[in-house]
mmCIF file of C-alpha atoms in Angstrom:
data_model
loop_
_atom_site.group_PDB
_atom_site.id
_atom_site.type_symbol
_atom_site.label_atom_id
_atom_site.label_comp_id
_atom_site.label_asym_id
_atom_site.label_seq_id
_atom_site.Cartn_x
_atom_site.Cartn_y
_atom_site.Cartn_z
ATOM 1 C CA MET A 41 -69.883 6.282 -7.970
ATOM 2 C CA ALA A 42 -68.103 9.364 -6.604
ATOM 3 C CA ILE A 43 -66.236 7.218 -4.105
ATOM 4 C CA GLY A 44 -65.110 4.936 -6.901
ATOM 5 C CA MET A 45 -63.829 7.881 -8.925
ATOM 6 C CA GLU A 46 -61.919 9.184 -5.890
ATOM 7 C CA GLN A 47 -60.292 5.781 -5.407
ATOM 8 C CA VAL A 48 -59.272 5.674 -9.058
ATOM 9 C CA ALA A 49 -57.839 9.199 -8.807
ATOM 10 C CA THR A 50 -55.961 8.284 -5.638
ATOM 11 C CA THR A 51 -54.523 5.176 -7.288
ATOM 12 C CA VAL A 52 -53.445 7.170 -10.335
ATOM 13 C CA ASN A 53 -51.807 9.838 -8.154
ATOM 14 C CA THR A 54 -50.053 7.168 -6.118
ATOM 15 C CA ARG A 55 -48.685 5.565 -9.256
ATOM 16 C CA LYS A 56 -47.565 8.947 -10.592
ATOM 17 C CA GLY A 57 -45.881 9.716 -7.275
ATOM 18 C CA SER A 58 -44.183 6.327 -7.307
ATOM 19 C CA ALA A 59 -43.048 6.834 -10.909
ATOM 20 C CA ASN A 60 -41.705 10.312 -10.068
ATOM 21 C CA ALA A 61 -39.887 8.962 -7.034
ATOM 22 C CA LYS A 62 -38.358 6.181 -9.132
ATOM 23 C CA ARG A 63 -37.355 8.681 -11.816
ATOM 24 C CA GLN A 64 -35.744 10.968 -9.233
ATOM 25 C CA LYS A 65 -33.892 8.008 -7.752
ATOM 26 C CA ILE A 66 -32.543 7.034 -11.173
ATOM 27 C CA ILE A 67 -31.469 10.622 -11.879
ATOM 28 C CA PHE A 68 -29.730 10.841 -8.494
ATOM 29 C CA LEU A 69 -27.912 7.554 -9.070
ATOM 30 C CA MET A 70 -26.859 8.676 -12.531
ATOM 31 C CA ILE A 71 -25.480 11.950 -11.163
ATOM 32 C CA ALA A 72 -23.694 10.151 -8.314
ATOM 33 C CA ILE A 73 -22.310 7.160 -10.231
ATOM 34 C CA VAL A 74 -21.716 8.246 -13.834
ATOM 35 C CA PRO A 75 -18.870 10.749 -13.144
ATOM 36 C CA SER A 76 -16.997 8.262 -10.953
ATOM 37 C CA PHE A 77 -17.583 5.414 -13.392
ATOM 38 C CA ALA A 78 -16.488 7.599 -16.314
ATOM 39 C CA GLY A 79 -13.329 8.525 -14.419
ATOM 40 C CA TYR A 80 -12.668 4.838 -13.721
ATOM 41 C CA LEU A 81 -13.110 3.965 -17.388
ATOM 42 C CA LEU A 82 -10.965 6.876 -18.581
ATOM 43 C CA PHE A 83 -8.111 6.788 -16.053
ATOM 44 C CA THR A 84 -7.994 3.131 -14.939
ATOM 45 C CA LEU A 85 -9.628 0.632 -17.279
ATOM 46 C CA TYR A 86 -8.705 2.289 -20.581
ATOM 47 C CA PRO A 87 -4.974 2.725 -19.698
ATOM 48 C CA ASN A 88 -4.805 -0.902 -18.539
ATOM 49 C CA ILE A 89 -6.327 -2.152 -21.791
ATOM 50 C CA LEU A 90 -3.977 0.133 -23.720
ATOM 51 C CA SER A 91 -1.025 -1.298 -21.764
ATOM 52 C CA ILE A 92 -1.947 -4.788 -22.964
ATOM 53 C CA TYR A 93 -1.812 -3.526 -26.548
ATOM 54 C CA TYR A 94 1.468 -1.664 -25.989
ATOM 55 C CA SER A 95 3.028 -4.798 -24.506
ATOM 56 C CA LEU A 96 2.758 -6.391 -27.955
ATOM 57 C CA LEU A 97 4.713 -3.584 -29.604
ATOM 58 C CA GLU A 98 8.297 -2.454 -29.957
ATOM 59 C CA TRP A 99 7.970 1.305 -29.534
ATOM 60 C CA ASP A 100 10.069 4.131 -28.121
ATOM 61 C CA GLY A 101 7.282 6.713 -28.185
ATOM 62 C CA LEU A 102 8.776 8.643 -31.114
ATOM 63 C CA THR A 103 9.208 6.363 -34.093
ATOM 64 C CA ASP A 104 6.521 4.166 -35.625
ATOM 65 C CA ALA A 105 5.455 1.262 -33.453
ATOM 66 C CA LYS A 106 6.316 -2.253 -34.614
ATOM 67 C CA PHE A 107 4.067 -5.177 -33.725
ATOM 68 C CA VAL A 108 6.198 -7.976 -32.224
ATOM 69 C CA GLY A 109 3.541 -10.170 -30.640
ATOM 70 C CA PHE A 110 4.697 -11.941 -27.496
ATOM 71 C CA SER A 111 8.404 -11.204 -28.041
ATOM 72 C CA ASN A 112 8.484 -8.814 -25.065
ATOM 73 C CA TYR A 113 7.084 -11.516 -22.786
ATOM 74 C CA ILE A 114 9.543 -14.107 -24.099
ATOM 75 C CA HIS A 115 12.438 -11.718 -23.527
ATOM 76 C CA MET A 116 11.138 -10.916 -20.039
ATOM 77 C CA ILE A 117 11.317 -14.574 -19.032
ATOM 78 C CA SER A 118 15.062 -14.609 -19.720
ATOM 79 C CA ASP A 119 15.706 -11.138 -18.290
ATOM 80 C CA LYS A 120 17.619 -11.715 -15.054
ATOM 81 C CA PHE A 121 17.064 -8.115 -13.967
ATOM 82 C CA VAL A 122 13.293 -8.664 -13.870
ATOM 83 C CA TRP A 123 13.633 -11.631 -11.534
ATOM 84 C CA ARG A 124 16.190 -9.827 -9.384
ATOM 85 C CA ALA A 125 13.763 -6.938 -9.018
ATOM 86 C CA LEU A 126 10.913 -9.327 -8.152
ATOM 87 C CA TYR A 127 13.104 -10.940 -5.503
ATOM 88 C CA HIS A 128 13.661 -7.536 -3.899
ATOM 89 C CA ASN A 129 9.903 -6.935 -4.062
ATOM 90 C CA ALA A 130 9.349 -10.230 -2.259
ATOM 91 C CA VAL A 131 11.818 -9.219 0.477
ATOM 92 C CA TYR A 132 10.072 -5.891 1.023
ATOM 93 C CA MET A 133 6.655 -7.576 0.832
ATOM 94 C CA VAL A 134 7.529 -9.927 3.699
ATOM 95 C CA VAL A 135 9.448 -7.560 5.976
ATOM 96 C CA VAL A 136 7.776 -4.154 5.605
ATOM 97 C CA PRO A 137 4.057 -5.074 5.994
ATOM 98 C CA ALA A 138 4.766 -7.393 8.918
ATOM 99 C CA ALA A 139 6.761 -4.699 10.733
ATOM 100 C CA ILE A 140 4.250 -1.920 9.987
ATOM 101 C CA VAL A 141 1.213 -3.917 11.130
ATOM 102 C CA PHE A 142 2.929 -5.292 14.252
ATOM 103 C CA ILE A 143 4.382 -1.960 15.398
ATOM 104 C CA SER A 144 1.179 -0.048 14.625
ATOM 105 C CA LEU A 145 -0.979 -2.595 16.435
ATOM 106 C CA LEU A 146 1.301 -2.649 19.484
ATOM 107 C CA ILE A 147 1.405 1.154 19.779
ATOM 108 C CA ALA A 148 -2.357 1.447 19.291
ATOM 109 C CA PHE A 149 -3.015 -1.226 21.931
ATOM 110 C CA LEU A 150 -0.712 0.440 24.475
ATOM 111 C CA LEU A 151 -2.252 3.877 23.942
ATOM 112 C CA ASN A 152 -5.836 2.572 24.096
ATOM 113 C CA ASN A 153 -5.218 0.613 27.284
ATOM 114 C CA LYS A 154 -3.501 3.557 28.937
ATOM 115 C CA PRO A 155 -6.068 6.383 28.713
ATOM 116 C CA TYR A 156 -3.590 9.228 28.722
ATOM 117 C CA ARG A 157 -5.005 12.707 28.294
ATOM 118 C CA GLU A 158 -2.424 13.243 25.573
ATOM 119 C CA ASN A 159 -3.769 10.411 23.371
ATOM 120 C CA PRO A 160 -5.300 12.816 20.786
ATOM 121 C CA PHE A 161 -1.901 14.502 20.556
ATOM 122 C CA TYR A 162 -0.197 11.134 20.075
ATOM 123 C CA LYS A 163 -2.561 10.393 17.181
ATOM 124 C CA VAL A 164 -1.500 13.607 15.472
ATOM 125 C CA LEU A 165 2.161 12.938 16.292
ATOM 126 C CA PHE A 166 2.186 9.459 14.780
ATOM 127 C CA PHE A 167 0.143 10.556 11.767
ATOM 128 C CA PHE A 168 2.600 13.373 11.060
ATOM 129 C CA THR A 169 4.879 11.039 9.081
ATOM 130 C CA ASN A 170 2.038 10.468 6.612
ATOM 131 C CA VAL A 171 1.612 14.202 6.116
ATOM 132 C CA LEU A 172 5.195 14.507 4.887
ATOM 133 C CA SER A 173 5.696 13.937 1.171
ATOM 134 C CA THR A 174 7.653 10.928 -0.034
ATOM 135 C CA VAL A 175 10.407 13.235 -1.286
ATOM 136 C CA VAL A 176 10.844 14.792 2.166
ATOM 137 C CA VAL A 177 10.954 11.383 3.867
ATOM 138 C CA ALA A 178 13.483 10.061 1.331
ATOM 139 C CA LEU A 179 15.768 13.094 1.612
ATOM 140 C CA LEU A 180 15.558 13.025 5.410
ATOM 141 C CA TRP A 181 16.672 9.404 5.604
ATOM 142 C CA THR A 182 19.309 9.902 2.925
ATOM 143 C CA PHE A 183 20.848 12.562 5.150
ATOM 144 C CA MET A 184 20.672 10.220 8.164
ATOM 145 C CA TYR A 185 22.509 7.470 6.238
ATOM 146 C CA ASP A 186 25.245 9.757 4.904
ATOM 147 C CA GLY A 187 28.718 8.421 5.652
ATOM 148 C CA SER A 188 30.410 11.732 6.388
ATOM 149 C CA PHE A 189 27.877 13.696 8.433
ATOM 150 C CA GLY A 190 24.896 11.353 8.807
ATOM 151 C CA LEU A 191 23.045 11.038 12.097
ATOM 152 C CA LEU A 192 23.214 7.237 12.183
ATOM 153 C CA ASN A 193 27.017 7.120 11.943
ATOM 154 C CA GLY A 194 27.245 9.891 14.529
ATOM 155 C CA ILE A 195 25.179 7.898 17.040
ATOM 156 C CA LEU A 196 27.176 4.716 16.404
ATOM 157 C CA LYS A 197 30.458 6.590 16.910
ATOM 158 C CA LEU A 198 29.162 7.985 20.202
ATOM 159 C CA LEU A 199 28.468 4.413 21.269
ATOM 160 C CA GLY A 200 32.089 3.553 20.540
ATOM 161 C CA LEU A 201 31.543 1.441 17.425
ATOM 162 C CA PRO A 202 34.342 1.634 14.807
ATOM 163 C CA ILE A 203 31.978 2.578 11.988
ATOM 164 C CA GLU A 204 34.255 5.191 10.324
ATOM 165 C CA ASP A 205 32.593 6.877 7.294
ATOM 166 C CA PHE A 206 30.397 4.002 6.200
ATOM 167 C CA TYR A 207 27.865 4.787 3.455
ATOM 168 C CA TRP A 208 24.812 2.658 4.202
ATOM 169 C CA LEU A 209 23.163 3.308 0.840
ATOM 170 C CA GLY A 210 26.382 2.745 -1.092
ATOM 171 C CA ASP A 211 27.084 -0.812 0.030
ATOM 172 C CA THR A 212 25.326 -3.766 -1.615
ATOM 173 C CA ARG A 213 25.171 -5.589 1.732
ATOM 174 C CA THR A 214 23.259 -2.897 3.602
ATOM 175 C CA ALA A 215 21.414 -0.803 1.000
ATOM 176 C CA ILE A 216 18.327 -3.007 0.717
ATOM 177 C CA TRP A 217 17.910 -3.168 4.494
ATOM 178 C CA ALA A 218 18.595 0.538 4.918
ATOM 179 C CA LEU A 219 15.548 1.248 2.754
ATOM 180 C CA VAL A 220 13.309 -0.843 4.998
ATOM 181 C CA LEU A 221 13.458 1.643 7.899
ATOM 182 C CA PRO A 222 12.112 4.696 6.022
ATOM 183 C CA MET A 223 9.345 2.551 4.531
ATOM 184 C CA ILE A 224 8.290 1.411 8.000
ATOM 185 C CA TRP A 225 8.724 4.855 9.569
ATOM 186 C CA GLY A 226 6.624 6.466 6.853
ATOM 187 C CA GLY A 227 3.834 3.884 7.049
ATOM 188 C CA VAL A 228 3.314 3.239 10.763
ATOM 189 C CA GLY A 229 1.507 6.484 11.621
ATOM 190 C CA LEU A 230 -1.592 5.945 9.479
ATOM 191 C CA TYR A 231 -2.189 2.435 10.766
ATOM 192 C CA VAL A 232 -1.692 3.498 14.394
ATOM 193 C CA VAL A 233 -4.658 5.845 13.966
ATOM 194 C CA ILE A 234 -6.733 3.156 12.205
ATOM 195 C CA PHE A 235 -6.018 0.533 14.871
ATOM 196 C CA MET A 236 -6.651 2.993 17.718
ATOM 197 C CA ASN A 237 -10.089 3.766 16.324
ATOM 198 C CA ALA A 238 -10.840 0.067 15.798
ATOM 199 C CA ILE A 239 -9.757 -0.884 19.323
ATOM 200 C CA SER A 240 -11.736 1.968 20.877
ATOM 201 C CA ALA A 241 -14.917 0.428 19.414
ATOM 202 C CA ILE A 242 -14.444 -2.782 21.447
ATOM 203 C CA PRO A 243 -16.687 -2.752 24.545
ATOM 204 C CA LYS A 244 -14.715 -1.917 27.689
ATOM 205 C CA SER A 245 -16.628 -4.598 29.583
ATOM 206 C CA LEU A 246 -14.692 -7.296 27.733
ATOM 207 C CA TYR A 247 -11.385 -5.867 28.931
ATOM 208 C CA GLU A 248 -12.709 -5.404 32.459
ATOM 209 C CA ALA A 249 -13.921 -9.015 32.603
ATOM 210 C CA ALA A 250 -10.574 -10.290 31.309
ATOM 211 C CA THR A 251 -8.692 -8.194 33.867
ATOM 212 C CA LEU A 252 -10.855 -9.537 36.705
ATOM 213 C CA GLU A 253 -10.091 -13.063 35.500
ATOM 214 C CA GLY A 254 -6.389 -12.289 35.853
ATOM 215 C CA ALA A 255 -5.505 -12.008 32.172
ATOM 216 C CA ARG A 256 -2.210 -10.295 31.407
ATOM 217 C CA PRO A 257 -1.934 -7.534 28.792
ATOM 218 C CA ILE A 258 -0.264 -9.853 26.274
ATOM 219 C CA GLN A 259 -3.134 -12.333 26.693
ATOM 220 C CA ILE A 260 -5.701 -9.559 26.272
ATOM 221 C CA LEU A 261 -3.959 -8.452 23.080
ATOM 222 C CA PHE A 262 -3.938 -11.900 21.456
ATOM 223 C CA ARG A 263 -7.160 -13.324 22.918
ATOM 224 C CA ILE A 264 -9.467 -10.296 22.712
ATOM 225 C CA THR A 265 -8.114 -7.361 20.733
ATOM 226 C CA ILE A 266 -6.648 -9.072 17.673
ATOM 227 C CA PRO A 267 -9.577 -11.495 17.105
ATOM 228 C CA LEU A 268 -12.147 -8.692 17.418
ATOM 229 C CA ILE A 269 -10.423 -6.368 14.934
ATOM 230 C CA ARG A 270 -9.383 -9.169 12.588
ATOM 231 C CA GLY A 271 -11.287 -7.635 9.678
ATOM 232 C CA VAL A 272 -9.558 -4.270 10.094
ATOM 233 C CA ILE A 273 -6.148 -5.952 10.308
ATOM 234 C CA ARG A 274 -6.901 -7.902 7.126
ATOM 235 C CA VAL A 275 -7.743 -4.747 5.173
ATOM 236 C CA CYS A 276 -4.602 -3.030 6.472
ATOM 237 C CA VAL A 277 -2.453 -6.016 5.503
ATOM 238 C CA ILE A 278 -3.850 -5.930 1.963
ATOM 239 C CA PHE A 279 -3.239 -2.190 1.640
ATOM 240 C CA VAL A 280 0.326 -2.393 2.969
ATOM 241 C CA VAL A 281 1.302 -5.457 0.916
ATOM 242 C CA LEU A 282 -0.079 -4.124 -2.361
ATOM 243 C CA GLY A 283 1.315 -0.660 -1.650
ATOM 244 C CA THR A 284 4.760 -2.129 -0.980
ATOM 245 C CA LEU A 285 4.672 -4.120 -4.204
ATOM 246 C CA LYS A 286 3.648 -1.150 -6.345
ATOM 247 C CA GLY A 287 5.626 1.579 -4.624
ATOM 248 C CA PHE A 288 9.101 2.616 -5.692
ATOM 249 C CA GLU A 289 9.273 6.372 -5.004
ATOM 250 C CA ILE A 290 11.483 6.166 -1.908
ATOM 251 C CA ILE A 291 13.809 3.723 -3.650
ATOM 252 C CA MET A 292 14.050 5.891 -6.767
ATOM 253 C CA ILE A 293 14.946 8.997 -4.748
ATOM 254 C CA MET A 294 17.363 7.354 -2.310
ATOM 255 C CA THR A 295 19.230 4.846 -4.502
ATOM 256 C CA ASN A 296 17.521 4.628 -7.921
ATOM 257 C CA GLY A 297 17.944 0.862 -7.663
ATOM 258 C CA GLY A 298 21.656 0.942 -6.846
ATOM 259 C CA PRO A 299 24.271 0.146 -5.903
ATOM 260 C CA GLU A 300 24.682 -2.416 -8.699
ATOM 261 C CA GLY A 301 20.937 -3.047 -8.777
ATOM 262 C CA SER A 302 20.873 -4.323 -5.184
ATOM 263 C CA THR A 303 17.733 -2.294 -4.351
ATOM 264 C CA ASP A 304 15.956 -2.396 -7.713
ATOM 265 C CA VAL A 305 12.257 -3.338 -7.639
ATOM 266 C CA ILE A 306 9.923 -4.231 -10.470
ATOM 267 C CA GLY A 307 8.078 -0.902 -10.462
ATOM 268 C CA LEU A 308 11.314 1.061 -10.665
ATOM 269 C CA TYR A 309 12.711 -1.229 -13.350
ATOM 270 C CA MET A 310 9.539 -0.731 -15.394
ATOM 271 C CA PHE A 311 9.744 3.057 -14.923
ATOM 272 C CA ASN A 312 13.385 3.189 -16.010
ATOM 273 C CA MET A 313 12.627 1.039 -19.048
ATOM 274 C CA ALA A 314 9.957 3.500 -20.164
ATOM 275 C CA PHE A 315 11.369 6.858 -19.062
ATOM 276 C CA GLY A 316 15.010 6.263 -18.093
ATOM 277 C CA LYS A 317 18.066 7.900 -19.620
ATOM 278 C CA GLU A 318 19.240 4.762 -21.377
ATOM 279 C CA TYR A 319 15.972 3.145 -22.456
ATOM 280 C CA HIS A 320 12.683 4.298 -23.969
ATOM 281 C CA ASN A 321 10.981 0.994 -24.605
ATOM 282 C CA TYR A 322 7.309 1.477 -23.821
ATOM 283 C CA GLY A 323 6.402 -1.925 -25.182
ATOM 284 C CA TYR A 324 8.753 -3.841 -22.903
ATOM 285 C CA ALA A 325 7.824 -1.617 -19.943
ATOM 286 C CA SER A 326 4.134 -2.397 -20.578
ATOM 287 C CA ALA A 327 4.914 -6.125 -20.591
ATOM 288 C CA ILE A 328 6.642 -5.723 -17.228
ATOM 289 C CA GLY A 329 3.557 -3.840 -16.031
ATOM 290 C CA MET A 330 1.393 -6.811 -16.996
ATOM 291 C CA LEU A 331 3.711 -9.086 -14.993
ATOM 292 C CA LEU A 332 3.362 -6.771 -11.988
ATOM 293 C CA PHE A 333 -0.425 -6.812 -12.394
ATOM 294 C CA LEU A 334 -0.502 -10.620 -12.386
ATOM 295 C CA PHE A 335 1.801 -10.663 -9.371
ATOM 296 C CA LEU A 336 -0.538 -8.296 -7.491
ATOM 297 C CA VAL A 337 -3.569 -10.437 -8.340
ATOM 298 C CA ALA A 338 -1.758 -13.586 -7.195
ATOM 299 C CA VAL A 339 -0.793 -11.982 -3.879
ATOM 300 C CA LYS A 340 -4.372 -10.799 -3.319
ATOM 301 C CA LEU A 341 -5.715 -14.317 -3.994
ATOM 302 C CA ILE A 342 -3.178 -15.820 -1.575
ATOM 303 C CA ILE A 343 -4.232 -13.360 1.135
ATOM 304 C CA ASP A 344 -7.906 -14.184 0.517
ATOM 305 C CA LYS A 345 -7.182 -17.906 0.751
ATOM 306 C CA TYR A 346 -5.071 -17.926 3.910
ATOM 307 C CA TYR A 347 -6.526 -14.849 5.607
ATOM 308 C CA PRO A 348 -10.241 -14.927 4.727
ATOM 309 C CA ASP A 349 -12.661 -12.190 5.725
ATOM 310 C CA GLU A 350 -14.538 -13.308 8.829
ATOM 311 C CA GLY A 351 -17.142 -11.028 10.331
ATOM 312 C CA VAL A 352 -17.042 -10.484 14.098
ATOM 313 C CA GLU A 353 -19.934 -9.236 16.192
ATOM 314 C CA PHE A 354 -19.599 -7.828 19.702
#
């Protein structure tokens, strides 16, 4: 009988211990998740839902809002400036991510396959551009493009080119392409570090075997390195593409969409519609924001379709 009572007591204690452990786990998860989830609801989900409501209004932020239904969306369809800005976004989306990923991957591959003692220093050196604020990067490149005393014109004159005092950011033919370089320069450093860390995780034996078989560096890059870090490249492509579509800070500081709207992008156009000197139309700006959101979702779905996530084991 005593043994039976001991077994019952042990079972009860075990259940109590299990219940306490489960309760502690729930409390821990609540403490860990609730603040982040509350922040997501407050600063991400709620503003997005509010933007949908604002997009149905005609409102300048001061006077009483007027419900106009889908009038903002109908007007947006016929707004040539929206489609011009989206075209510029498409140009940046194709050129900038491709250049950033290619240059970053090439530099990371060269540094990893040449075990210089200075490699840690190179990581810091390339990452330095990401430490600089967007304002500093924009002002630095604005100075370089200046027609009178800019560094770029100075170098071209030293090379004997008849460039005179050409203002790269003031010409509709060159402004959009002049903005590509600071975007690439400011984005390469982070992805060099990411790719270097990803490549360093690949077993050295694979490279040694390929070298013994007579593979050239370019073959090693495309046959071994790129396939084995495919997942990392995919994530980086998504980050760069979506960041390029949403970003407009460099453009706003360097050209503010000019000259003659030749560098305007959808994010900047939306910002100027809401907070610009000439317009204060929060309703129309919110409608443009919804268009940008749909565009981002569409791009993400296209990337998922044509560049699916494929796990690689080595």
